[in-house]
Short mmCIF file of C-alpha atoms and ligand atoms in Angstrom, two decimals:
data_model
loop_
_atom_site.label_atom_id
_atom_site.label_comp_id
_atom_site.label_asym_id
_atom_site.label_seq_id
_atom_site.Cartn_x
_atom_site.Cartn_y
_atom_site.Cartn_z
CA UNK A 154 0.00 0.00 0.00
CA UNK A 155 1.31 3.43 -0.78
CA UNK A 156 1.15 6.11 1.87
CA UNK A 157 2.60 8.91 -0.27
CA UNK A 158 4.41 10.03 2.88
CA UNK A 159 6.64 12.25 0.75
CA UNK A 160 3.80 14.52 -0.44
CA UNK A 161 4.11 16.93 2.47
CA UNK A 162 7.30 15.68 4.10
CA UNK A 163 10.10 17.89 5.35
CA UNK A 164 13.45 16.53 4.23
CA UNK A 165 16.69 17.59 5.89
CA UNK A 166 19.84 17.51 3.79
CA UNK A 167 22.90 16.29 5.66
CA UNK A 168 26.18 17.28 4.06
CA UNK A 169 27.92 14.25 5.50
CA UNK A 170 31.45 15.64 5.76
CA UNK A 171 30.19 18.66 7.74
CA UNK A 172 27.69 17.26 10.23
CA UNK A 173 29.56 15.55 13.09
CA UNK A 174 33.01 13.98 13.33
CA UNK A 175 33.47 11.07 15.73
CA UNK A 176 36.84 9.67 14.64
CA UNK A 177 38.85 12.85 15.04
CA UNK A 178 39.87 13.50 11.43
CA UNK A 179 38.04 16.82 11.11
CA UNK A 180 35.54 15.31 8.65
CA UNK A 181 31.99 14.32 9.51
CA UNK A 182 31.07 10.63 9.41
CA UNK A 183 28.14 8.22 9.58
CA UNK A 184 28.49 7.44 13.31
CA UNK A 185 28.43 11.23 13.84
CA UNK A 186 25.09 11.47 12.06
CA UNK A 187 23.82 8.53 14.06
CA UNK A 188 24.73 10.34 17.28
CA UNK A 189 22.58 13.34 16.24
CA UNK A 190 19.42 11.57 15.16
CA UNK A 191 17.66 12.64 18.35
CA UNK A 192 18.29 16.27 17.42
CA UNK A 193 16.70 15.71 14.01
CA UNK A 194 13.69 13.93 15.44
CA UNK A 195 13.17 16.77 17.95
CA UNK A 196 13.64 19.36 15.22
CA UNK A 197 10.59 17.79 13.62
CA UNK A 198 11.77 16.72 10.16
CA UNK A 199 10.39 13.60 8.50
CA UNK A 200 13.33 12.39 6.47
CA UNK A 201 17.03 12.91 5.96
CA UNK A 202 18.93 12.97 2.69
CA UNK A 203 22.59 11.99 2.97
CA UNK A 204 25.00 13.46 0.43
CA UNK A 205 27.43 10.91 -1.07
CA UNK A 206 29.47 8.93 1.45
CA UNK A 207 30.81 6.42 -1.10
CA UNK A 208 34.51 5.82 -1.74
CA UNK A 209 35.73 8.85 -3.62
CA UNK A 210 39.00 10.63 -4.34
CA UNK A 211 37.08 13.82 -3.58
CA UNK A 212 37.60 15.76 -6.79
CA UNK A 213 34.05 17.04 -6.19
CA UNK A 214 33.63 16.16 -2.52
CA UNK A 215 31.98 12.82 -2.98
CA UNK A 216 30.09 13.56 -6.22
CA UNK A 217 32.92 11.71 -7.96
CA UNK A 218 32.03 8.17 -6.92
CA UNK A 219 34.63 5.41 -7.21
CA UNK A 220 32.37 2.64 -5.91
CA UNK A 221 28.60 3.05 -5.69
CA UNK A 222 28.00 0.23 -3.24
CA UNK A 223 30.40 0.87 -0.40
CA UNK A 224 31.20 3.45 2.28
CA UNK A 225 34.38 5.52 2.14
CA UNK A 226 36.48 4.48 5.16
CA UNK A 227 36.74 8.15 6.17
CA UNK A 228 32.97 8.14 6.73
CA UNK A 229 32.64 4.66 8.26
CA UNK A 230 31.60 1.22 7.08
CA UNK A 231 28.54 -0.48 5.64
CA UNK A 232 27.84 -1.72 9.16
CA UNK A 233 27.81 1.92 10.33
CA UNK A 234 25.37 2.72 7.56
CA UNK A 235 23.08 -0.16 8.58
CA UNK A 236 23.18 0.97 12.21
CA UNK A 237 22.37 4.56 11.22
CA UNK A 238 19.46 3.40 9.08
CA UNK A 239 18.08 1.16 11.82
CA UNK A 240 18.26 3.93 14.43
CA UNK A 241 16.70 6.47 12.07
CA UNK A 242 13.81 4.12 11.36
CA UNK A 243 13.35 3.43 15.05
CA UNK A 244 12.94 7.20 15.56
CA UNK A 245 10.47 7.46 12.67
CA UNK A 246 12.91 9.19 10.32
CA UNK A 247 13.16 8.09 6.71
CA UNK A 248 16.50 8.03 4.91
CA UNK A 249 17.29 8.97 1.31
CA UNK A 250 20.72 8.40 -0.19
CA UNK A 251 22.26 10.20 -3.14
CA UNK A 252 22.64 8.30 -6.40
CA UNK A 253 25.12 9.88 -8.81
CA UNK A 254 24.42 8.35 -12.23
CA UNK A 255 25.57 11.05 -14.65
CA UNK A 256 29.28 10.47 -14.13
CA UNK A 257 31.73 8.44 -12.09
CA UNK A 258 35.08 9.24 -10.58
CA UNK A 259 38.06 8.85 -12.88
CA UNK A 260 39.18 6.30 -10.28
CA UNK A 261 36.15 4.07 -10.75
CA UNK A 262 37.24 0.64 -11.99
CA UNK A 263 35.16 1.16 -15.17
CA UNK A 264 37.06 4.29 -16.11
CA UNK A 265 40.42 2.79 -15.23
CA UNK A 266 39.61 -0.11 -17.53
CA UNK A 267 38.48 2.34 -20.19
CA UNK A 268 41.86 4.08 -20.10
CA UNK A 269 43.88 0.91 -19.87
CA UNK A 270 42.89 -0.42 -23.28
CA UNK A 271 40.98 1.30 -26.13
CA UNK A 272 39.32 -2.06 -26.91
CA UNK A 273 38.12 -2.64 -23.36
CA UNK A 274 34.31 -2.94 -23.27
CA UNK A 275 34.20 -0.54 -20.30
CA UNK A 276 35.36 2.22 -22.62
CA UNK A 277 31.91 2.15 -24.17
CA UNK A 278 30.41 3.06 -20.80
CA UNK A 279 31.83 6.56 -21.30
CA UNK A 280 31.67 9.13 -24.07
CA UNK A 281 34.99 9.06 -25.89
CA UNK A 282 34.97 10.88 -29.23
CA UNK A 283 37.57 12.00 -31.75
CA UNK A 284 38.41 15.70 -31.82
CA UNK A 285 37.51 18.15 -34.54
CA UNK A 286 39.84 20.58 -36.31
CA UNK A 287 42.59 19.98 -33.78
CA UNK A 288 40.29 20.72 -30.83
CA UNK A 289 37.50 19.07 -28.85
CA UNK A 290 34.56 17.38 -30.60
CA UNK A 291 32.25 20.33 -29.99
CA UNK A 292 31.94 23.52 -27.96
CA UNK A 293 30.03 22.10 -24.97
CA UNK A 294 31.15 23.65 -21.71
CA UNK A 295 31.61 22.18 -18.25
CA UNK A 296 29.59 23.48 -15.30
CA UNK A 297 32.91 24.07 -13.58
CA UNK A 298 34.33 26.17 -16.41
CA UNK A 299 36.12 25.53 -19.70
CA UNK A 300 35.49 22.83 -22.27
CA UNK A 301 33.44 19.78 -21.29
CA UNK A 302 35.95 17.59 -23.16
CA UNK A 303 39.25 16.27 -21.84
CA UNK A 304 41.93 15.02 -24.19
CA UNK A 305 43.21 11.55 -23.46
CA UNK A 306 46.73 11.87 -24.84
CA UNK A 307 47.37 8.18 -25.40
CA UNK A 308 44.50 7.61 -27.80
CA UNK A 309 44.15 11.19 -29.02
CA UNK A 310 40.42 10.97 -28.21
CA UNK A 311 38.44 13.22 -25.90
CA UNK A 312 36.01 12.18 -23.18
CA UNK A 313 33.01 14.17 -22.03
CA UNK A 314 32.72 15.60 -18.51
CA UNK A 315 29.90 18.04 -17.84
CA UNK A 316 31.50 18.67 -14.43
CA UNK A 317 35.18 18.30 -13.43
CA UNK A 318 37.61 16.41 -15.73
CA UNK A 319 37.88 13.88 -12.87
CA UNK A 320 34.14 13.16 -13.36
CA UNK A 321 33.80 11.44 -16.76
CA UNK A 322 30.19 11.27 -17.98
CA UNK A 323 28.65 7.85 -18.50
CA UNK A 324 27.03 6.89 -21.79
CA UNK A 325 23.45 6.13 -20.79
CA UNK A 326 22.68 4.84 -24.28
CA UNK A 327 24.82 1.87 -23.28
CA UNK A 328 22.47 -0.74 -21.79
CA UNK A 329 25.19 -2.10 -19.54
CA UNK A 330 25.25 1.24 -17.75
CA UNK A 331 21.49 1.09 -17.32
CA UNK A 332 21.66 -2.43 -15.88
CA UNK A 333 24.50 -1.52 -13.54
CA UNK A 334 22.56 1.31 -11.98
CA UNK A 335 19.50 -0.85 -11.44
CA UNK A 336 21.82 -3.04 -9.38
CA UNK A 337 23.05 0.00 -7.46
CA UNK A 338 19.46 0.99 -6.66
CA UNK A 339 18.64 -2.55 -5.57
CA UNK A 340 21.72 -2.70 -3.38
CA UNK A 341 20.55 0.26 -1.28
CA UNK A 342 16.84 -0.64 -1.44
CA UNK A 343 17.67 -4.12 -0.18
CA UNK A 344 19.50 -2.50 2.75
CA UNK A 345 16.30 -0.60 3.53
CA UNK A 346 16.73 2.97 2.29
CA UNK A 347 13.51 4.90 1.77
CA UNK A 348 14.61 6.39 -1.51
CA UNK A 349 17.10 8.36 -3.54
CA UNK A 350 18.03 11.87 -4.46
CA UNK A 351 19.13 11.67 -8.10
CA UNK A 352 22.10 13.87 -8.94
CA UNK A 353 21.88 15.80 -12.24
CA UNK A 354 18.65 13.97 -13.00
CA UNK A 355 18.04 15.81 -16.27
CA UNK A 356 21.51 15.07 -17.59
CA UNK A 357 22.05 11.35 -18.06
CA UNK A 358 21.37 10.96 -21.77
CA UNK A 359 23.15 13.34 -24.12
CA UNK A 360 21.98 14.58 -27.48
CA UNK A 361 23.48 11.90 -29.73
CA UNK A 362 24.13 14.34 -32.56
CA UNK A 363 26.36 16.36 -30.22
CA UNK A 364 25.01 19.51 -31.84
CA UNK A 365 26.16 22.76 -30.26
CA UNK A 366 24.17 23.74 -27.16
CA UNK A 367 21.60 26.45 -27.46
CA UNK A 368 21.50 28.29 -24.18
CA UNK A 369 18.64 30.53 -23.07
CA UNK A 370 19.16 34.16 -23.89
CA UNK A 371 19.41 36.00 -21.55
CA UNK A 372 21.22 33.27 -19.62
CA UNK A 373 19.46 31.84 -16.57
CA UNK A 374 20.86 31.58 -13.03
CA UNK A 375 22.09 28.13 -13.93
CA UNK A 376 23.20 26.90 -17.35
CA UNK A 377 20.42 24.61 -18.42
CA UNK A 378 22.36 22.90 -21.23
CA UNK A 379 18.86 22.79 -22.61
CA UNK A 380 19.51 21.12 -25.92
CA UNK A 381 22.40 18.87 -24.90
CA UNK A 382 20.60 17.10 -22.05
CA UNK A 383 16.96 16.75 -20.91
CA UNK A 384 16.53 14.02 -23.53
CA UNK A 385 13.28 12.03 -24.03
CA UNK A 386 15.04 8.74 -23.17
CA UNK A 387 15.09 9.81 -19.51
CA UNK A 388 11.38 9.28 -19.07
CA UNK A 389 11.23 5.55 -19.90
CA UNK A 390 14.30 5.16 -17.67
CA UNK A 391 12.63 6.83 -14.70
CA UNK A 392 9.48 4.81 -15.29
CA UNK A 393 11.59 1.67 -14.98
CA UNK A 394 13.24 3.01 -11.81
CA UNK A 395 9.84 3.81 -10.38
CA UNK A 396 8.57 0.29 -11.09
CA UNK A 397 11.71 -1.10 -9.52
CA UNK A 398 11.19 0.96 -6.34
CA UNK A 399 7.47 0.18 -6.26
CA UNK A 400 8.40 -3.49 -6.13
CA UNK A 401 9.59 -2.89 -2.57
CA UNK A 402 7.43 -2.42 0.51
CA UNK A 403 7.15 1.00 2.09
CA UNK A 404 6.59 3.56 -0.66
CA UNK A 405 10.23 4.12 -1.58
CA UNK A 406 10.69 7.38 -3.40
CA UNK A 407 12.85 9.45 -5.69
CA UNK A 408 13.57 13.14 -5.75
CA UNK A 409 15.23 14.31 -8.93
CA UNK A 410 17.72 17.12 -8.97
CA UNK A 411 16.23 18.46 -12.18
CA UNK A 412 18.08 21.70 -12.68
CA UNK A 413 15.93 23.35 -15.30
CA UNK A 414 14.69 26.86 -15.01
CA UNK A 415 11.46 26.02 -16.75
CA UNK A 416 8.97 24.49 -14.28
CA UNK A 417 6.81 23.07 -17.06
CA UNK A 418 9.78 21.00 -18.21
CA UNK A 419 10.50 19.92 -14.65
CA UNK A 420 6.90 18.69 -14.42
CA UNK A 421 7.62 16.09 -17.12
CA UNK A 422 9.78 14.26 -14.59
CA UNK A 423 7.04 13.91 -11.97
CA UNK A 424 4.23 12.51 -14.05
CA UNK A 425 2.34 9.84 -12.11
CA UNK A 426 4.49 6.89 -13.17
CA UNK A 427 7.87 8.67 -12.97
CA UNK A 428 9.70 10.30 -10.06
CA UNK A 429 7.61 11.28 -7.06
CA UNK A 430 9.37 14.60 -6.50
CA UNK A 431 11.73 16.99 -8.25
CA UNK A 432 13.57 19.86 -6.64
CA UNK A 433 12.01 23.18 -7.42
CA UNK A 434 14.92 25.56 -7.27
CA UNK A 435 12.94 28.50 -8.62
CA UNK A 436 12.25 30.09 -5.22
CA UNK A 437 15.91 29.78 -4.38
CA UNK A 438 16.81 31.67 -7.56
CA UNK A 439 14.41 34.51 -6.72
CA UNK A 440 15.55 37.66 -4.98
CA UNK A 441 13.74 38.94 -1.89
CA UNK A 442 11.02 40.30 -4.13
CA UNK A 443 7.33 39.68 -3.47
CA UNK A 444 6.20 39.83 -7.10
CA UNK A 445 8.89 37.42 -8.26
CA UNK A 446 8.20 35.00 -5.38
CA UNK A 447 4.48 35.08 -5.98
CA UNK A 448 4.98 34.41 -9.68
CA UNK A 449 7.22 31.44 -8.82
CA UNK A 450 4.68 30.01 -6.39
CA UNK A 451 1.89 30.32 -8.96
CA UNK A 452 3.96 28.93 -11.80
CA UNK A 453 5.04 25.99 -9.65
CA UNK A 454 1.50 25.19 -8.57
CA UNK A 455 0.21 25.37 -12.12
CA UNK A 456 3.01 23.25 -13.56
CA UNK A 457 2.85 20.58 -10.86
CA UNK A 458 -0.93 20.32 -10.62
CA UNK A 459 -1.10 19.87 -14.41
CA UNK A 460 0.58 16.48 -13.92
CA UNK A 461 -0.93 15.65 -10.51
CA UNK A 462 2.40 16.16 -8.72
CA UNK A 463 3.13 18.06 -5.53
CA UNK A 464 5.36 21.09 -5.35
CA UNK A 465 8.67 21.06 -3.53
CA UNK A 466 10.28 24.10 -1.93
CA UNK A 467 13.98 24.70 -1.44
CA UNK A 468 15.82 27.77 -0.16
CA UNK A 469 19.21 26.26 0.56
CA UNK A 470 21.44 23.36 -0.37
CA UNK A 471 25.16 22.60 -0.46
CA UNK A 472 25.61 24.28 -3.85
CA UNK A 473 24.37 27.82 -3.18
CA UNK A 474 25.18 30.65 -0.78
CA UNK A 475 23.18 30.63 2.47
CA UNK A 476 19.78 32.29 2.20
CA UNK A 477 20.46 35.00 4.81
CA UNK A 478 23.48 36.06 2.75
CA UNK A 479 21.62 35.91 -0.57
CA UNK A 480 18.95 38.16 0.93
CA UNK A 481 21.52 40.83 1.77
CA UNK A 482 23.40 39.41 4.76
CA UNK A 483 23.85 40.84 8.23
CA UNK A 484 20.94 41.59 10.54
CA UNK A 485 18.60 42.44 7.65
CA UNK A 486 19.48 39.30 5.70
CA UNK A 487 18.89 37.21 8.82
CA UNK A 488 15.49 38.85 9.42
CA UNK A 489 14.49 38.12 5.83
CA UNK A 490 15.66 34.53 6.15
CA UNK A 491 13.51 34.10 9.28
CA UNK A 492 10.50 35.49 7.49
CA UNK A 493 11.23 33.19 4.54
CA UNK A 494 11.24 30.22 6.93
CA UNK A 495 7.61 30.92 7.81
CA UNK A 496 6.80 31.23 4.11
CA UNK A 497 8.54 27.98 3.26
CA UNK A 498 6.82 25.96 5.97
CA UNK A 499 3.41 27.40 5.14
CA UNK A 500 3.41 26.38 1.47
CA UNK A 501 1.69 23.17 0.38
CA UNK A 502 3.99 20.33 -0.68
CA UNK A 503 7.34 18.91 0.36
CA UNK A 504 10.13 21.05 1.81
CA UNK A 505 13.89 20.50 1.70
CA UNK A 506 16.01 22.08 4.42
CA UNK A 507 19.78 22.17 4.41
CA UNK A 508 21.72 21.61 7.63
CA UNK A 509 22.40 24.89 9.41
CA UNK A 510 19.49 26.64 7.72
CA UNK A 511 17.58 26.15 10.96
CA UNK A 512 20.38 28.03 12.75
CA UNK A 513 20.21 30.99 10.37
CA UNK A 514 23.84 30.45 9.40
CA UNK A 515 25.31 32.88 6.94
CA UNK A 516 27.77 32.19 4.15
CA UNK A 517 31.30 32.00 5.54
CA UNK A 518 34.01 33.95 3.78
CA UNK A 519 36.82 31.42 3.43
CA UNK A 520 40.32 32.73 2.67
CA UNK A 521 41.36 31.70 -0.84
CA UNK A 522 44.26 29.59 0.38
CA UNK A 523 41.85 27.42 2.41
CA UNK A 524 39.20 26.99 -0.27
CA UNK A 525 38.56 23.42 -1.35
CA UNK A 526 35.79 23.50 -3.93
CA UNK A 527 36.90 22.41 -7.45
CA UNK A 528 34.65 25.13 -8.82
CA UNK A 529 37.09 27.68 -7.38
CA UNK A 530 40.11 25.99 -8.93
CA UNK A 531 38.62 25.12 -12.32
CA UNK A 532 37.42 28.68 -12.78
CA UNK A 533 40.90 29.98 -11.95
CA UNK A 534 39.45 31.65 -8.85
CA UNK A 535 36.88 33.62 -10.86
CA UNK A 536 34.06 31.78 -9.05
CA UNK A 537 34.37 31.56 -5.29
CA UNK A 538 32.81 28.12 -5.14
CA UNK A 539 30.58 26.52 -2.60
CA UNK A 540 32.76 26.14 0.49
CA UNK A 541 31.07 29.04 2.26
CA UNK A 542 27.83 27.08 2.79
CA UNK A 543 29.65 23.81 3.53
CA UNK A 544 31.36 24.90 6.75
CA UNK A 545 30.64 22.32 9.47
CA UNK A 546 27.65 22.55 11.84
CA UNK A 547 28.26 24.33 15.16
CA UNK A 548 26.74 22.31 18.00
CA UNK A 549 28.38 23.92 21.04
CA UNK A 550 29.46 27.44 21.86
CA UNK A 551 33.24 27.08 21.84
CA UNK A 552 35.67 26.66 18.96
CA UNK A 553 37.61 25.70 17.06
CA UNK A 554 35.47 22.60 16.55
CA UNK A 555 32.17 23.79 18.14
CA UNK A 556 31.13 20.23 18.98
CA UNK A 557 31.53 19.22 15.33
CA UNK A 558 34.99 17.81 15.90
CA UNK A 559 37.65 17.53 18.57
CA UNK A 560 40.24 18.05 15.83
CA UNK A 561 40.70 20.79 13.21
CA UNK A 562 37.53 21.08 11.14
CA UNK A 563 38.15 20.49 7.41
CA UNK A 564 37.02 24.08 6.77
CA UNK A 565 37.61 26.79 9.39
CA UNK A 566 34.57 27.63 11.52
CA UNK A 567 34.23 31.32 12.36
CA UNK A 568 34.09 32.64 15.91
CA UNK A 569 30.48 33.79 15.53
CA UNK A 570 29.39 30.15 15.01
CA UNK A 571 29.46 29.90 18.80
CA UNK A 572 26.55 32.32 19.08
CA UNK A 573 24.70 30.51 16.31
CA UNK A 574 25.31 27.02 17.63
CA UNK A 575 22.56 24.57 18.53
CA UNK A 576 23.43 24.91 22.23
CA UNK A 577 23.33 28.71 22.13
CA UNK A 578 19.93 28.79 20.42
CA UNK A 579 18.14 25.96 22.19
CA UNK A 580 15.40 27.24 24.51
CA UNK A 581 15.98 30.83 23.42
CA UNK A 582 12.47 31.74 22.24
CA UNK A 583 13.88 34.48 20.01
CA UNK A 584 16.25 32.12 18.18
CA UNK A 585 15.96 30.95 14.60
CA UNK A 586 16.28 27.35 15.77
CA UNK A 587 13.21 27.67 18.03
CA UNK A 588 11.33 29.40 15.21
CA UNK A 589 12.01 26.40 12.96
CA UNK A 590 11.10 23.96 15.73
CA UNK A 591 7.78 25.69 16.25
CA UNK A 592 6.96 26.00 12.56
CA UNK A 593 7.89 22.37 11.90
CA UNK A 594 5.68 21.21 14.75
CA UNK A 595 2.75 23.31 13.46
CA UNK A 596 3.04 23.05 9.68
CA UNK A 597 0.01 24.48 7.97
CA UNK A 598 -2.52 22.27 6.25
CA UNK A 599 -5.59 22.71 4.12
CA UNK A 600 -6.37 24.41 0.85
CA UNK A 601 -4.10 27.20 -0.37
CA UNK A 602 -5.64 30.51 -1.47
CA UNK A 603 -4.10 33.92 -2.03
CA UNK A 604 -5.64 36.78 -0.06
CA UNK A 605 -5.43 40.45 -0.90
CA UNK A 606 -2.42 42.29 0.45
CA UNK A 607 -0.58 45.47 -0.40
CA UNK A 608 2.13 45.41 -3.02
CA UNK A 609 5.38 44.06 -1.60
CA UNK A 610 3.62 41.41 0.51
CA UNK A 611 2.58 37.76 0.24
CA UNK A 612 -0.65 36.87 2.03
CA UNK A 613 -2.39 33.50 1.72
CA UNK A 614 -4.61 31.16 3.62
CA UNK A 615 -4.05 27.51 4.49
CA UNK A 616 -7.20 26.18 6.13
CA UNK A 617 -8.02 28.48 9.03
CA UNK A 618 -4.56 30.04 9.24
CA UNK A 619 -3.34 33.05 7.31
CA UNK A 620 0.37 33.33 6.45
CA UNK A 621 1.50 36.93 6.04
CA UNK A 622 4.93 37.88 4.71
CA UNK A 623 5.88 41.51 4.53
CA UNK A 624 8.65 41.46 1.97
CA UNK A 625 9.21 45.20 1.55
CA UNK A 626 5.94 47.08 2.02
CA UNK A 627 6.00 49.93 4.60
CA UNK A 628 3.80 47.85 6.92
CA UNK A 629 1.40 44.90 6.78
CA UNK A 630 -1.50 44.88 9.20
CA UNK A 631 -2.32 41.64 10.92
CA UNK A 632 -5.90 40.34 10.71
CA UNK A 633 -7.73 39.78 13.96
CA UNK A 634 -7.29 36.31 15.34
CA UNK A 635 -4.77 34.26 17.28
CA UNK A 636 -1.14 35.05 16.49
CA UNK A 637 0.47 31.61 16.28
CA UNK A 638 4.02 32.64 15.50
CA UNK A 639 5.92 35.59 14.10
CA UNK A 640 9.46 35.92 12.82
CA UNK A 641 10.02 38.74 15.35
CA UNK A 642 7.99 40.40 18.07
CA UNK A 643 5.05 42.17 16.56
CA UNK A 644 2.11 44.29 17.73
CA UNK A 645 -0.55 45.12 15.10
CA UNK A 646 1.49 45.25 11.92
CA UNK A 647 4.46 43.48 10.39
CA UNK A 648 7.51 45.56 9.52
CA UNK A 649 9.30 44.85 6.23
CA UNK A 650 11.22 41.54 6.31
CA UNK A 651 8.85 39.97 8.86
CA UNK A 652 6.24 37.22 8.68
CA UNK A 653 3.52 35.72 10.85
CA UNK A 654 0.91 32.99 10.99
CA UNK A 655 -2.48 34.06 12.36
CA UNK A 656 -5.39 31.70 13.06
CA UNK A 657 -8.46 33.59 11.96
CA UNK A 658 -10.96 30.82 12.67
C1 NOJ B 89 24.94 18.48 -8.15
C2 NOJ B 89 25.55 18.40 -6.79
O1 NOJ B 89 24.63 18.94 -5.86
C3 NOJ B 89 26.84 19.17 -6.84
O2 NOJ B 89 27.40 19.35 -5.56
C4 NOJ B 89 27.79 18.43 -7.76
O3 NOJ B 89 28.97 19.20 -7.92
C5 NOJ B 89 27.16 18.23 -9.15
N1 NOJ B 89 25.79 17.77 -9.08
C6 NOJ B 89 27.93 17.20 -9.93
O4 NOJ B 89 27.75 15.92 -9.38
#
């Protein structure tokens, strides 16, 4: 029987290397996550998503997988994973793992075989092509900068990598690749995972003509590679994956990282017999701008309801600057982020939180010499990369490890993390952590309907509760009723950058 538990679930993304270190190497690990499950249950989330913890040389911090069915010794063992899963289930938390099917690590046995001998069948798992006019086969670009093709000197051929050169793309038109990944899914489903987050879900099949990419003009926040990827072959594939998961008890589910700006295209991935959920990154790409946010909410609802899917809402993940910083930073950015939390948890559908979001953490400015993200290096320093949102979680008030580690954390944790730590915020009614705890415990239900509000505001009803967000209007009067929660203390009207839930009966 399907429970569709995911329809209104709150998922919490754990960036494994930054959550809790128990073996003293300055990197988070699976036993560390296990030791914090009580915190997550009390926070009030329904499920956790673990970023890759598989053996990896770390060219892209785990998104370069060298073995899809094992645990990197730095993060623990398969037995640690089983123990974590069992404890999570005992606490009523579901667990999603990341599946990274678009590419492997260059150190995966398949790629090593592919390089060892041009006749090796594993070479056909990847996309090796001859060059053109003394250069790469075409002008496709990598998300991390530069050409998406790497010359293999020995053969004179190039291989495709939409991300780092150490992440060769797989050829999904090769049926062996398709079969292998079904085995990977089964491996984790057999162990009891509740589902998967699919990395680069729109990217697996490439346009077989390798025609030049046509990018949107003006360019979007994220390069969509619109014509090179997002191929029709993905849909029969995801239907097969869905049938595979449906063959297991317990409503196992998929969330696709479908990074397309166009919500109508994203909706194709969540038709009834395909993936259950797809990330909706549109709200995350919006500025603190009421009209833009309202348009995104409407467009999302329209696109998802057209296929009978539920919306998902995301404001943070391990790839983007923290929301308080995106909204301007400092005290004002933090106020906006608190107001946005009440918006996020009032919307109908599934919500994805990123660790530390509930603490109101801001982006950390890492000195260049300590940066680790390949994006920084591959762009020659032109792009700062994603380290600033990946700084480890502060649990206690004193550094340098703030309860994350007894050793040196893998990225430096700033002094102010003490004030933002879980210990510092717990039981402080004015803290962002307690705001999240309250909102998670009282998520709104019932039909969604916009209500009238002045320009610069978002006002809507869910059942008998009205959610009011004053984005940047001079003031937003509260309706009469019971004030359930507000992002800051409030009398009769909300100041700009504040939000509230009011039960109007
Ligand atoms: C999306 C992941 O979230 C990101 O961290 C990674 O670099 C790319 N996919 C490539 O795997």
